[in-house]
CSV table of C-alpha atoms in Angstrom, one decimal:
chain,number,residue,atom,x,y,z
F,1,MET,CA,-169.1,-105.1,-0.3
F,2,ALA,CA,-171.3,-103.4,2.3
F,3,ALA,CA,-171.8,-99.7,3.2
F,4,PRO,CA,-169.7,-98.5,6.2
F,5,VAL,CA,-171.1,-98.7,9.8
F,6,VAL,CA,-170.0,-96.2,12.5
F,7,SER,CA,-170.3,-97.5,16.0
F,8,SER,CA,-168.5,-95.0,18.2
F,9,VAL,CA,-166.5,-91.7,18.3
F,10,SER,CA,-163.9,-91.1,21.0
F,11,PRO,CA,-163.8,-88.5,22.4
F,12,SER,CA,-167.4,-87.7,21.7
F,13,GLN,CA,-167.0,-83.9,22.3
F,14,GLY,CA,-164.5,-81.1,21.7
F,15,PRO,CA,-164.2,-77.4,21.3
F,16,PRO,CA,-166.1,-75.3,18.8
F,17,SER,CA,-162.9,-74.3,17.2
F,18,GLY,CA,-162.3,-77.8,16.1
F,19,GLY,CA,-158.9,-79.5,16.1
F,20,THR,CA,-159.9,-82.4,18.3
F,21,THR,CA,-158.3,-85.7,17.2
F,22,VAL,CA,-161.0,-88.4,17.5
F,23,ILE,CA,-161.0,-92.2,16.9
F,24,VAL,CA,-163.9,-93.4,14.8
F,25,THR,CA,-164.6,-97.1,15.1
F,26,GLY,CA,-167.0,-99.3,13.0
F,27,THR,CA,-166.8,-101.7,10.0
F,28,ASP,CA,-166.2,-101.7,6.3
F,29,PHE,CA,-163.8,-98.7,6.4
F,30,THR,CA,-162.4,-99.4,2.9
F,31,SER,CA,-162.1,-97.0,0.1
F,32,VAL,CA,-163.1,-94.1,2.5
F,33,VAL,CA,-164.0,-91.0,0.6
F,34,THR,CA,-164.8,-88.6,3.4
F,35,VAL,CA,-165.5,-88.3,7.2
F,36,ARG,CA,-168.0,-85.7,8.1
F,37,PHE,CA,-169.1,-84.0,11.4
F,38,GLY,CA,-172.6,-82.9,10.5
F,39,PHE,CA,-172.3,-81.6,7.0
F,40,THR,CA,-168.6,-80.5,7.4
F,41,PRO,CA,-165.8,-82.7,6.4
F,42,ALA,CA,-163.1,-83.5,8.9
F,43,THR,CA,-160.1,-81.3,8.7
F,44,SER,CA,-158.1,-84.5,8.0
F,45,PHE,CA,-158.5,-88.2,8.5
F,46,THR,CA,-156.4,-91.4,8.4
F,47,VAL,CA,-157.8,-94.9,7.8
F,48,ASN,CA,-156.0,-97.0,10.3
F,49,SER,CA,-157.8,-100.2,9.4
F,50,SER,CA,-161.1,-101.4,8.1
F,51,THR,CA,-162.5,-100.8,11.6
F,52,GLN,CA,-160.7,-97.6,12.7
F,53,ILE,CA,-160.2,-94.1,11.4
F,54,THR,CA,-158.3,-91.2,13.1
F,55,ALA,CA,-159.9,-87.8,12.2
F,56,VAL,CA,-159.4,-84.2,13.2
F,57,THR,CA,-162.6,-82.3,13.9
F,58,PRO,CA,-163.5,-79.1,11.9
F,59,SER,CA,-165.0,-76.1,13.7
F,60,GLY,CA,-168.6,-76.4,14.6
F,61,SER,CA,-171.3,-76.0,17.2
F,62,GLY,CA,-173.9,-78.1,18.9
F,63,THR,CA,-174.3,-81.9,18.5
F,64,VAL,CA,-173.7,-83.4,15.1
F,65,ASN,CA,-173.7,-86.9,13.7
F,66,VAL,CA,-170.4,-88.4,12.6
F,67,THR,CA,-170.6,-90.2,9.2
F,68,VAL,CA,-168.2,-92.1,7.0
F,69,THR,CA,-168.6,-92.3,3.2
F,70,THR,CA,-166.9,-95.0,1.1
F,71,ASN,CA,-167.4,-96.1,-2.5
F,72,GLN,CA,-170.1,-98.4,-1.1
F,73,GLY,CA,-172.1,-95.6,0.4
F,74,THR,CA,-172.5,-93.5,3.6
F,75,SER,CA,-173.0,-94.8,7.1
F,76,THR,CA,-176.5,-94.2,8.5
F,77,GLN,CA,-176.1,-94.8,12.2
F,78,SER,CA,-176.6,-91.9,14.6
F,79,VAL,CA,-173.3,-91.4,16.4
F,80,PRO,CA,-173.1,-87.9,17.9
F,81,PHE,CA,-170.2,-85.6,18.5
F,82,THR,CA,-170.8,-82.6,20.6
F,83,TYR,CA,-169.1,-79.2,20.2
F,84,ALA,CA,-168.7,-78.2,23.9
F,85,THR,CA,-168.5,-74.6,25.0
F,86,THR,CA,-165.0,-73.5,26.2
F,87,PRO,CA,-165.1,-73.0,30.0
F,88,THR,CA,-164.7,-69.4,31.3
F,89,LEU,CA,-163.4,-68.3,34.7
F,90,SER,CA,-165.0,-65.3,36.5
F,91,GLY,CA,-163.8,-65.6,40.1
F,92,LEU,CA,-161.4,-67.3,42.6
F,93,LEU,CA,-162.0,-67.3,46.3
F,94,PRO,CA,-159.6,-66.9,47.9
F,95,ASN,CA,-157.2,-65.6,45.3
F,96,GLN,CA,-154.1,-66.2,47.3
F,97,GLY,CA,-152.5,-68.8,49.6
F,98,PRO,CA,-149.3,-70.3,51.0
F,99,VAL,CA,-146.5,-71.5,48.9
F,100,SER,CA,-146.9,-74.9,50.6
F,101,GLY,CA,-150.2,-75.3,48.8
F,102,GLY,CA,-153.3,-76.9,50.3
F,103,THR,CA,-155.6,-73.9,49.9
F,104,THR,CA,-159.1,-74.8,49.0
F,105,VAL,CA,-160.2,-72.4,46.2
F,106,THR,CA,-163.7,-72.0,44.9
F,107,LEU,CA,-163.7,-71.3,41.1
F,108,THR,CA,-166.7,-69.7,39.5
F,109,GLY,CA,-167.5,-69.4,35.8
F,110,THR,CA,-169.3,-71.3,33.0
F,111,GLY,CA,-168.8,-74.5,31.0
F,112,PHE,CA,-167.7,-76.6,33.9
F,113,THR,CA,-168.8,-79.9,32.4
F,114,ASP,CA,-166.4,-82.7,31.5
F,115,VAL,CA,-163.6,-80.9,33.2
F,116,THR,CA,-160.3,-82.7,32.8
F,117,ALA,CA,-157.9,-80.4,34.6
F,118,VAL,CA,-157.5,-77.4,36.9
F,119,ARG,CA,-154.0,-75.9,36.8
F,120,PHE,CA,-152.2,-73.3,39.0
F,121,GLY,CA,-149.4,-71.8,36.9
F,122,GLY,CA,-149.3,-74.9,34.8
F,123,VAL,CA,-149.2,-77.3,37.8
F,124,ALA,CA,-152.2,-79.5,38.2
F,125,ALA,CA,-154.4,-78.9,41.3
F,126,THR,CA,-153.8,-81.4,44.1
F,127,SER,CA,-157.4,-82.3,43.6
F,128,PHE,CA,-160.6,-80.8,42.3
F,129,THR,CA,-164.4,-81.4,42.4
F,130,VAL,CA,-166.9,-80.1,39.9
F,131,ASN,CA,-169.8,-78.9,42.0
F,132,SER,CA,-171.9,-77.7,39.1
F,133,GLY,CA,-171.6,-76.3,35.6
F,134,THR,CA,-170.6,-72.9,37.2
F,135,GLN,CA,-168.5,-74.0,40.2
F,136,ILE,CA,-165.4,-76.0,41.0
F,137,THR,CA,-163.6,-76.6,44.3
F,138,ALA,CA,-159.9,-77.1,43.8
F,139,VAL,CA,-156.9,-77.5,46.2
F,140,SER,CA,-153.9,-75.5,45.3
F,141,PRO,CA,-150.6,-77.4,44.7
F,142,ALA,CA,-147.3,-76.2,46.2
F,143,ARG,CA,-145.5,-73.6,44.2
F,144,ALA,CA,-143.0,-70.8,44.4
F,145,ALA,CA,-144.1,-67.4,45.8
F,146,GLY,CA,-145.7,-65.0,43.2
F,147,PRO,CA,-148.6,-64.9,40.8
F,148,ALA,CA,-149.9,-68.1,39.1
F,149,ASP,CA,-152.4,-68.3,36.2
F,150,VAL,CA,-155.3,-70.6,37.1
F,151,THR,CA,-157.1,-72.3,34.2
F,152,VAL,CA,-159.8,-74.9,33.8
F,153,THR,CA,-159.6,-77.4,30.9
F,154,ALA,CA,-162.7,-79.3,29.7
F,155,SER,CA,-163.7,-81.0,26.5
F,156,GLY,CA,-164.6,-77.6,25.2
F,157,GLY,CA,-161.0,-76.3,25.6
F,158,THR,CA,-159.0,-74.3,28.2
F,159,SER,CA,-160.5,-71.3,29.9
F,160,ASN,CA,-159.2,-67.8,30.3
F,161,ALA,CA,-156.7,-67.4,33.2
F,162,LEU,CA,-157.3,-65.7,36.6
F,163,THR,CA,-154.4,-64.9,39.0
F,164,PHE,CA,-153.8,-66.8,42.2
F,165,THR,CA,-151.0,-65.3,44.3
F,166,TYR,CA,-148.7,-67.7,46.2
F,167,VAL,CA,-147.6,-66.0,49.4
F,168,SER,CA,-144.7,-66.9,51.7
F,169,ALA,CA,-145.6,-67.5,55.4
F,170,PRO,CA,-145.1,-64.5,57.6
F,171,THR,CA,-142.0,-64.4,59.9
F,172,LEU,CA,-141.7,-63.0,63.4
F,173,SER,CA,-138.5,-61.3,64.5
F,174,GLY,CA,-139.4,-59.3,67.6
F,175,LEU,CA,-142.0,-58.7,70.4
F,176,LEU,CA,-142.0,-55.6,72.5
F,177,PRO,CA,-142.7,-56.0,75.4
F,178,ASN,CA,-142.2,-59.8,75.6
F,179,GLN,CA,-144.0,-60.2,78.8
F,180,GLY,CA,-147.1,-59.0,80.6
F,181,PRO,CA,-149.8,-59.8,83.2
F,182,VAL,CA,-151.9,-63.0,83.2
F,183,SER,CA,-154.9,-60.7,83.1
F,184,GLY,CA,-153.9,-59.8,79.5
F,185,GLY,CA,-154.4,-56.3,78.1
F,186,THR,CA,-150.7,-55.7,77.2
F,187,THR,CA,-150.2,-53.9,73.9
F,188,VAL,CA,-147.4,-55.8,72.1
F,189,THR,CA,-145.6,-54.6,69.0
F,190,LEU,CA,-144.8,-57.5,66.7
F,191,THR,CA,-142.1,-57.0,64.0
F,192,GLY,CA,-141.3,-59.3,61.1
F,193,THR,CA,-142.2,-59.8,57.5
F,194,GLY,CA,-145.2,-60.9,55.4
F,195,PHE,CA,-147.8,-59.1,57.5
F,196,THR,CA,-150.4,-58.8,54.7
F,197,ASN,CA,-153.8,-60.4,54.8
F,198,VAL,CA,-153.3,-61.4,58.4
F,199,THR,CA,-156.2,-63.4,59.7
F,200,ALA,CA,-155.0,-64.1,63.3
F,201,VAL,CA,-152.5,-63.3,66.0
F,202,ARG,CA,-152.3,-66.0,68.8
F,203,PHE,CA,-150.7,-66.1,72.2
F,204,GLY,CA,-150.3,-69.7,73.2
F,205,GLY,CA,-153.0,-70.7,70.8
F,206,VAL,CA,-155.4,-68.1,72.2
F,207,ALA,CA,-156.5,-65.3,69.8
F,208,ALA,CA,-155.3,-61.8,70.6
F,209,THR,CA,-158.0,-59.6,72.1
F,210,SER,CA,-157.5,-57.4,69.1
F,211,PHE,CA,-154.8,-56.6,66.6
F,212,THR,CA,-154.0,-53.9,64.0
F,213,VAL,CA,-151.7,-54.4,61.0
F,214,ASN,CA,-149.7,-51.2,60.9
F,215,SER,CA,-147.6,-52.3,57.9
F,216,GLY,CA,-146.2,-55.3,56.1
F,217,THR,CA,-143.5,-55.5,58.9
F,218,GLN,CA,-145.4,-54.4,62.0
F,219,ILE,CA,-148.5,-55.5,64.0
F,220,THR,CA,-149.9,-54.1,67.3
F,221,ALA,CA,-151.7,-56.8,69.2
F,222,VAL,CA,-153.4,-56.8,72.7
F,223,SER,CA,-152.6,-60.0,74.7
F,224,PRO,CA,-155.5,-62.1,75.9
F,225,ALA,CA,-155.7,-63.4,79.5
F,226,ARG,CA,-153.8,-66.6,80.0
F,227,ALA,CA,-152.1,-68.7,82.8
F,228,ALA,CA,-148.7,-67.7,84.0
F,229,GLY,CA,-145.7,-68.9,82.0
F,230,PRO,CA,-144.3,-68.8,78.4
F,231,ALA,CA,-146.7,-68.6,75.4
F,232,ASP,CA,-145.9,-69.0,71.7
F,233,VAL,CA,-146.9,-66.0,69.7
F,234,THR,CA,-147.7,-66.6,66.1
F,235,VAL,CA,-149.1,-64.7,63.1
F,236,THR,CA,-151.4,-66.4,60.6
F,237,ALA,CA,-151.9,-64.9,57.1
F,238,SER,CA,-152.9,-66.1,53.7
F,239,GLY,CA,-149.3,-67.3,53.3
F,240,GLY,CA,-149.6,-69.6,56.4
F,241,THR,CA,-148.5,-69.4,60.0
F,242,SER,CA,-145.3,-67.8,61.2
F,243,ASN,CA,-142.6,-69.1,63.4
F,244,ALA,CA,-143.2,-68.6,67.1
F,245,LEU,CA,-141.7,-66.1,69.6
F,246,THR,CA,-142.1,-66.4,73.3
F,247,PHE,CA,-144.3,-64.0,75.3
F,248,THR,CA,-144.1,-64.7,79.1
F,249,TYR,CA,-147.2,-64.3,81.2
F,250,VAL,CA,-146.3,-63.0,84.7
F,251,SER,CA,-148.5,-63.2,87.8
F,252,ALA,CA,-149.1,-60.0,89.7
F,253,PRO,CA,-146.7,-59.4,92.6
F,254,THR,CA,-147.9,-60.1,96.2
F,255,LEU,CA,-146.9,-58.3,99.4
F,256,SER,CA,-146.5,-60.3,102.6
F,257,GLY,CA,-144.7,-57.9,104.9
F,258,LEU,CA,-143.4,-54.3,105.7
F,259,LEU,CA,-140.6,-53.6,108.1
F,260,PRO,CA,-141.1,-51.1,109.7
F,261,ASN,CA,-144.7,-50.5,109.0
F,262,GLN,CA,-144.9,-47.0,110.3
F,263,GLY,CA,-143.1,-43.7,110.0
F,264,PRO,CA,-143.4,-39.9,110.0
F,265,VAL,CA,-145.7,-38.0,107.7
F,266,PHE,CA,-142.6,-36.2,106.2
F,267,GLY,CA,-141.4,-39.5,104.7
F,268,GLY,CA,-137.8,-40.6,104.5
F,269,THR,CA,-138.4,-44.0,106.3
F,270,THR,CA,-136.5,-46.9,104.7
F,271,VAL,CA,-139.0,-49.8,104.5
F,272,THR,CA,-138.2,-53.4,103.6
F,273,LEU,CA,-141.0,-55.0,101.6
F,274,THR,CA,-141.2,-58.8,101.3
F,275,GLY,CA,-143.4,-60.8,99.0
F,276,THR,CA,-143.2,-62.6,95.6
F,277,GLY,CA,-143.0,-61.7,92.0
F,278,PHE,CA,-140.6,-58.7,92.5
F,279,THR,CA,-139.2,-58.8,89.0
F,280,ASN,CA,-139.3,-55.9,86.5
F,281,VAL,CA,-140.7,-53.7,89.2
F,282,THR,CA,-141.8,-50.4,87.7
F,283,ALA,CA,-143.3,-48.6,90.8
F,284,VAL,CA,-143.7,-48.8,94.6
F,285,ARG,CA,-146.4,-46.6,95.9
F,286,PHE,CA,-147.6,-45.6,99.4
F,287,GLY,CA,-151.2,-44.5,99.3
F,288,GLY,CA,-150.9,-43.9,95.6
F,289,VAL,CA,-147.8,-41.8,96.0
F,290,ALA,CA,-144.6,-43.0,94.4
F,291,ALA,CA,-141.8,-44.0,96.8
F,292,THR,CA,-139.0,-41.5,96.9
F,293,SER,CA,-136.7,-44.3,95.7
F,294,PHE,CA,-136.7,-48.1,95.7
F,295,THR,CA,-134.2,-50.9,95.1
F,296,VAL,CA,-135.2,-54.4,94.1
F,297,ASN,CA,-132.9,-56.7,96.2
F,298,SER,CA,-134.4,-59.9,94.9
F,299,GLY,CA,-137.5,-61.5,93.6
F,300,THR,CA,-138.9,-61.5,97.2
F,301,GLN,CA,-137.5,-58.3,98.7
F,302,ILE,CA,-137.6,-54.5,97.9
F,303,THR,CA,-136.1,-51.6,99.9
F,304,ALA,CA,-138.2,-48.4,99.4
F,305,VAL,CA,-138.0,-44.9,100.9
F,306,THR,CA,-141.4,-43.5,102.0
F,307,PRO,CA,-142.6,-40.3,100.4
F,308,ALA,CA,-144.3,-37.6,102.4
F,309,HIS,CA,-148.0,-38.4,103.0
F,310,ALA,CA,-150.9,-37.4,105.2
F,311,ALA,CA,-151.2,-39.0,108.6
F,312,GLY,CA,-153.0,-42.4,108.7
F,313,ALA,CA,-152.9,-45.7,107.0
F,314,ALA,CA,-151.6,-45.8,103.4
F,315,ALA,CA,-152.0,-48.9,101.2
F,316,VAL,CA,-148.6,-50.1,99.8
F,317,THR,CA,-148.5,-51.5,96.3
F,318,VAL,CA,-145.8,-52.9,94.0
F,319,THR,CA,-146.3,-52.7,90.2
F,320,THR,CA,-144.5,-55.0,87.8
F,321,LEU,CA,-145.1,-56.1,84.2
F,322,GLY,CA,-147.3,-58.7,85.8
F,323,GLY,CA,-149.6,-56.1,87.3
F,324,THR,CA,-150.1,-54.4,90.6
F,325,SER,CA,-150.3,-56.1,94.0
F,326,ASP,CA,-153.6,-56.1,95.9
F,327,PRO,CA,-154.1,-52.7,97.5
F,328,ASP,CA,-156.6,-54.2,99.9
F,329,ASP,CA,-154.1,-56.6,101.5
F,330,PRO,CA,-153.3,-56.0,105.2
F,331,ASN,CA,-149.8,-54.5,104.5
F,332,ALA,CA,-150.6,-50.9,105.0
F,333,PHE,CA,-148.0,-48.3,106.2
F,334,PHE,CA,-149.1,-46.0,109.0
F,335,TYR,CA,-148.0,-42.4,108.7
F,336,TYR,CA,-147.8,-40.6,112.1
F,337,ILE,CA,-146.9,-37.1,113.1
F,338,ALA,CA,-143.6,-37.5,115.1
F,339,LEU,CA,-143.0,-35.4,118.2
F,340,PRO,CA,-140.0,-33.2,117.8
F,341,THR,CA,-137.1,-33.5,120.2
F,342,LEU,CA,-134.2,-31.1,121.0
F,343,THR,CA,-130.7,-32.3,122.0
F,344,ALA,CA,-128.5,-29.2,121.8
F,345,ILE,CA,-128.5,-25.4,121.5
F,346,ASP,CA,-125.5,-23.3,120.4
F,347,PRO,CA,-124.7,-20.8,121.7
F,348,ALA,CA,-126.5,-21.3,125.0
F,349,SER,CA,-126.6,-17.6,125.9
F,350,GLY,CA,-126.7,-14.2,124.3
F,351,PRO,CA,-127.5,-10.5,125.0
F,352,THR,CA,-130.9,-9.3,126.2
F,353,ALA,CA,-131.0,-7.1,123.1
F,354,GLY,CA,-131.6,-10.2,121.0
F,355,GLY,CA,-130.3,-10.7,117.4
F,356,THR,CA,-128.2,-13.8,118.3
F,357,THR,CA,-128.3,-16.6,115.8
F,358,VAL,CA,-128.8,-19.8,117.6
F,359,ARG,CA,-128.5,-23.4,116.1
F,360,LEU,CA,-130.9,-25.9,117.5
F,361,THR,CA,-130.2,-29.6,116.9
F,362,GLY,CA,-132.6,-32.6,117.5
F,363,ASN,CA,-135.0,-34.9,115.6
F,364,ASN,CA,-138.2,-34.6,113.7
F,365,LEU,CA,-137.9,-30.9,113.2
F,366,LEU,CA,-139.3,-30.8,109.6
F,367,GLY,CA,-142.5,-28.8,109.3
F,368,ALA,CA,-141.7,-26.6,112.3
F,369,THR,CA,-144.3,-23.9,112.9
F,370,ALA,CA,-142.7,-22.1,115.8
F,371,VAL,CA,-139.5,-21.6,117.8
F,372,ARG,CA,-140.1,-20.0,121.2
F,373,PHE,CA,-138.0,-18.6,124.0
F,374,ASP,CA,-140.1,-18.8,127.2
F,375,GLY,CA,-143.2,-18.8,125.0
F,376,VAL,CA,-142.1,-15.8,123.0
F,377,ALA,CA,-141.6,-16.5,119.3
F,378,ALA,CA,-138.1,-16.1,117.9
F,379,ALA,CA,-137.5,-13.1,115.7
F,380,SER,CA,-137.1,-15.6,112.8
F,381,PHE,CA,-136.1,-19.2,112.1
F,382,THR,CA,-135.1,-21.5,109.3
F,383,VAL,CA,-135.6,-25.3,109.1
F,384,ASP,CA,-132.3,-26.5,107.8
F,385,SER,CA,-133.1,-30.2,108.0
F,386,ALA,CA,-135.0,-32.8,110.0
F,387,THR,CA,-132.2,-32.4,112.6
F,388,GLN,CA,-131.4,-28.7,112.6
F,389,ILE,CA,-133.1,-25.3,112.9
F,390,THR,CA,-131.4,-21.9,112.9
F,391,ALA,CA,-133.3,-19.2,114.9
F,392,VAL,CA,-132.7,-15.5,115.8
F,393,THR,CA,-133.5,-14.3,119.3
F,394,ARG,CA,-135.7,-11.4,120.1
F,395,SER,CA,-134.9,-8.9,123.0
F,396,HIS,CA,-135.7,-10.4,126.4
F,397,ALA,CA,-135.2,-9.7,130.0
F,398,PRO,CA,-132.0,-11.1,131.5
F,399,GLY,CA,-132.1,-14.6,132.9
F,400,ALA,CA,-132.6,-18.2,131.9
F,401,THR,CA,-135.3,-19.2,129.5
F,402,GLU,CA,-136.7,-22.4,128.0
F,403,VAL,CA,-136.5,-22.9,124.2
F,404,THR,CA,-139.0,-25.1,122.4
F,405,VAL,CA,-139.8,-26.1,118.8
F,406,THR,CA,-143.4,-26.8,117.7
F,407,THR,CA,-144.3,-29.0,114.6
F,408,PRO,CA,-147.5,-30.7,113.5
F,409,GLY,CA,-146.3,-33.5,115.8
F,410,GLY,CA,-146.4,-31.4,118.9
F,411,THR,CA,-144.0,-29.3,121.0
F,412,SER,CA,-140.5,-30.5,121.9
F,413,ASN,CA,-138.8,-30.8,125.2
F,414,PRO,CA,-137.2,-27.5,126.4
F,415,LEU,CA,-133.6,-26.5,126.3
F,416,GLY,CA,-132.1,-23.7,128.4
F,417,TYR,CA,-130.9,-20.4,127.0
F,418,VAL,CA,-129.7,-17.5,129.1
F,419,PHE,CA,-130.3,-13.8,128.2
F,420,LEU,CA,-127.4,-11.7,129.5
F,421,ASP,CA,-126.9,-8.0,130.2
F,422,VAL,CA,-123.9,-6.3,128.7
F,423,PRO,CA,-120.9,-6.6,131.2
F,424,VAL,CA,-119.8,-3.4,132.9
F,425,LEU,CA,-116.3,-2.8,134.5
F,426,ALA,CA,-116.2,-0.4,137.4
F,427,SER,CA,-112.6,-0.7,138.7
F,428,LEU,CA,-109.3,-2.5,138.6
F,429,VAL,CA,-107.3,-3.2,141.7
F,430,PRO,CA,-104.4,-2.6,141.4
F,431,ALA,CA,-104.7,-0.3,138.4
F,432,GLN,CA,-101.0,-0.4,137.6
F,433,GLY,CA,-98.1,-2.9,137.7
F,434,PRO,CA,-94.8,-3.8,136.3
F,435,THR,CA,-94.1,-4.5,132.6
F,436,HIS,CA,-93.5,-8.1,133.3
F,437,ALA,CA,-96.3,-10.7,133.8
F,438,GLY,CA,-97.7,-12.0,137.0
F,439,THR,CA,-99.6,-9.2,138.7
F,440,VAL,CA,-103.0,-10.4,139.9
F,441,VAL,CA,-105.6,-7.8,139.1
F,442,THR,CA,-109.2,-7.8,140.6
F,443,LEU,CA,-111.8,-6.6,138.1
F,444,THR,CA,-115.1,-5.5,139.7
F,445,GLY,CA,-118.3,-4.5,138.0
F,446,SER,CA,-121.6,-6.2,137.0
F,447,ASN,CA,-122.8,-9.0,134.7
F,448,LEU,CA,-119.5,-10.8,134.8
F,449,ALA,CA,-120.6,-14.3,135.6
F,450,ALA,CA,-120.6,-15.5,132.0
F,451,ALA,CA,-117.1,-14.1,131.1
F,452,THR,CA,-115.5,-15.8,128.2
F,453,ARG,CA,-112.4,-13.6,127.8
F,454,VAL,CA,-110.3,-10.9,129.6
F,455,GLN,CA,-108.0,-8.8,127.5
F,456,PHE,CA,-105.2,-6.3,128.3
F,457,GLY,CA,-105.2,-4.4,125.1
F,458,ALA,CA,-105.1,-7.0,122.4
F,459,VAL,CA,-103.6,-9.6,124.6
F,460,THR,CA,-105.8,-12.3,126.2
F,461,ALA,CA,-105.1,-13.0,129.8
F,462,SER,CA,-105.9,-15.9,132.1
F,463,PHE,CA,-108.8,-15.2,134.5
F,464,THR,CA,-111.1,-16.7,137.1
F,465,VAL,CA,-114.8,-15.7,137.6
F,466,VAL,CA,-115.2,-15.1,141.3
F,467,SER,CA,-118.8,-13.9,141.2
F,468,PRO,CA,-121.2,-12.0,138.9
F,469,THR,CA,-119.4,-8.8,140.1
F,470,GLN,CA,-115.8,-9.9,140.3
F,471,VAL,CA,-113.2,-11.5,138.1
F,472,THR,CA,-109.5,-12.0,138.9
F,473,SER,CA,-106.9,-12.0,136.1
F,474,VAL,CA,-103.2,-12.2,135.8
F,475,ALA,CA,-101.8,-9.3,133.9
F,476,PRO,CA,-99.6,-10.4,130.9
F,477,ALA,CA,-96.3,-8.8,130.2
F,478,GLY,CA,-96.2,-5.7,128.0
F,479,PRO,CA,-94.6,-2.4,127.3
F,480,ALA,CA,-94.7,0.5,129.8
F,481,GLY,CA,-97.7,2.7,129.5
F,482,PRO,CA,-101.5,2.5,129.8
F,483,VAL,CA,-103.6,-0.4,128.3
F,484,SER,CA,-107.4,-0.9,128.2
F,485,VAL,CA,-108.8,-3.9,130.1
F,486,THR,CA,-112.1,-5.4,128.9
F,487,VAL,CA,-114.3,-8.4,129.8
F,488,THR,CA,-116.2,-10.3,127.1
F,489,THR,CA,-119.4,-12.4,127.8
F,490,PRO,CA,-121.9,-13.9,125.3
F,491,ALA,CA,-123.8,-10.7,125.7
F,492,ALA,CA,-121.0,-8.3,124.6
F,493,THR,CA,-117.7,-6.9,125.4
F,494,SER,CA,-117.5,-4.5,128.4
F,495,ASN,CA,-116.3,-0.9,128.6
F,496,GLY,CA,-112.6,-0.6,129.1
F,497,ARG,CA,-110.7,0.3,132.3
F,498,THR,CA,-107.1,1.5,132.2
F,499,TYR,CA,-104.2,-0.5,133.6
F,500,THR,CA,-100.8,1.2,133.5
F,501,ARG,CA,-97.5,-0.7,133.3
F,502,VAL,CA,-94.6,1.1,135.0
F,503,ALA,CA,-91.1,0.4,134.0
F,504,SER,CA,-88.6,-0.6,136.7
F,505,PRO,CA,-86.2,2.2,137.9
F,506,ALA,CA,-82.8,2.2,136.2
F,507,ILE,CA,-79.7,1.7,138.4
């Protein structure tokens, strides 16, 4: 019988700790006494046939020859077995990714030769490539959210573990606001979940101008410029890309007409603005001053009330979430200083001593600077509204005067006001009469032309103004005895003259 011959060992390498089961092939494997790896006997061996032995490697290091010894001798062929170093992991980049897998991860470490597996939480990598003895590129498999131990297995054994975290994709639940101008620049607050390690916020596929992750549930992003219309907003993080919510890009409004296009400097003119894009209107301005009020009637019409403004042209603008209309368009509103007008005066006369409160009515009376009676300023005046002024007369010579109001728009048309002397009674003819009514009495005196009332005591009598010096009146019935007769004009009530009622003689 011949000495044994060893022709191969499979596998031809294993970890230094031993324990690798190898198949030794050759010839004349009968009466096998020992199988050695270098000078160290195998932990155990089984002779399968005269050409095959199964052996378990002992611990060792480096490259050693495998020999078989039988009763006929020891094999002399050089068949090596290499004790490979156990791989080690020192880094993962990135160290997290989506639960759907597909993340390309770069593993760094040592002993990356004869790598047989890369595992993420016990699940084999979708694929891996050994770039060098210190680097592997692996693609993560799908797995549930949470940490997973990453290991590398090679002929030298399985490495230490490093943690790769599986992250769920972020979710979006809200955008505030959810629309803005096509020029971009809108600060939008995004709410949702999974806002960690965010790498991008996109509006319709266009990256946000900037974004800040405030917390795991909130991001503040600035919208980029984009064409008008809806845009899908998404958030991308290490866990993947979120669901989409809609942000609507709105064109700036345009103005095409104003009706009327002019009004007084004091404001208050109701103006109808026509144009486009009148949705979500936040302001209407006249020369930069906010309208007193405005109502959006439709997407093409607004009714606004002008504010007070200096005289001249004022650019009119409409502001919406889409921006502000062009202030340089031809739709300017012209402010003018309106000429005041007077339509009535009440009362129309009063005493020469002055002190009468007079109510003037008209138009465009706001901003009045003077009220004059024949060029003489009123003692005082109050502008009650655009259509009414209350003034107090000064003393004035008797006679008709012209009353005017002056505003920044000019001086009004005049209205007549008469200053009257106090009426004076000189005599009554007759000065007595019966107790029953019907006696016609002639009252003479002065300043009687504007008489408004004749009284016999407390009783008002009918009368007729004959001239500035004479009034006739019908004496009312009354008890016998004297009674004072007076005449009242807008200037005052006259002195009294005595009229005596005489009872009829008894029969």
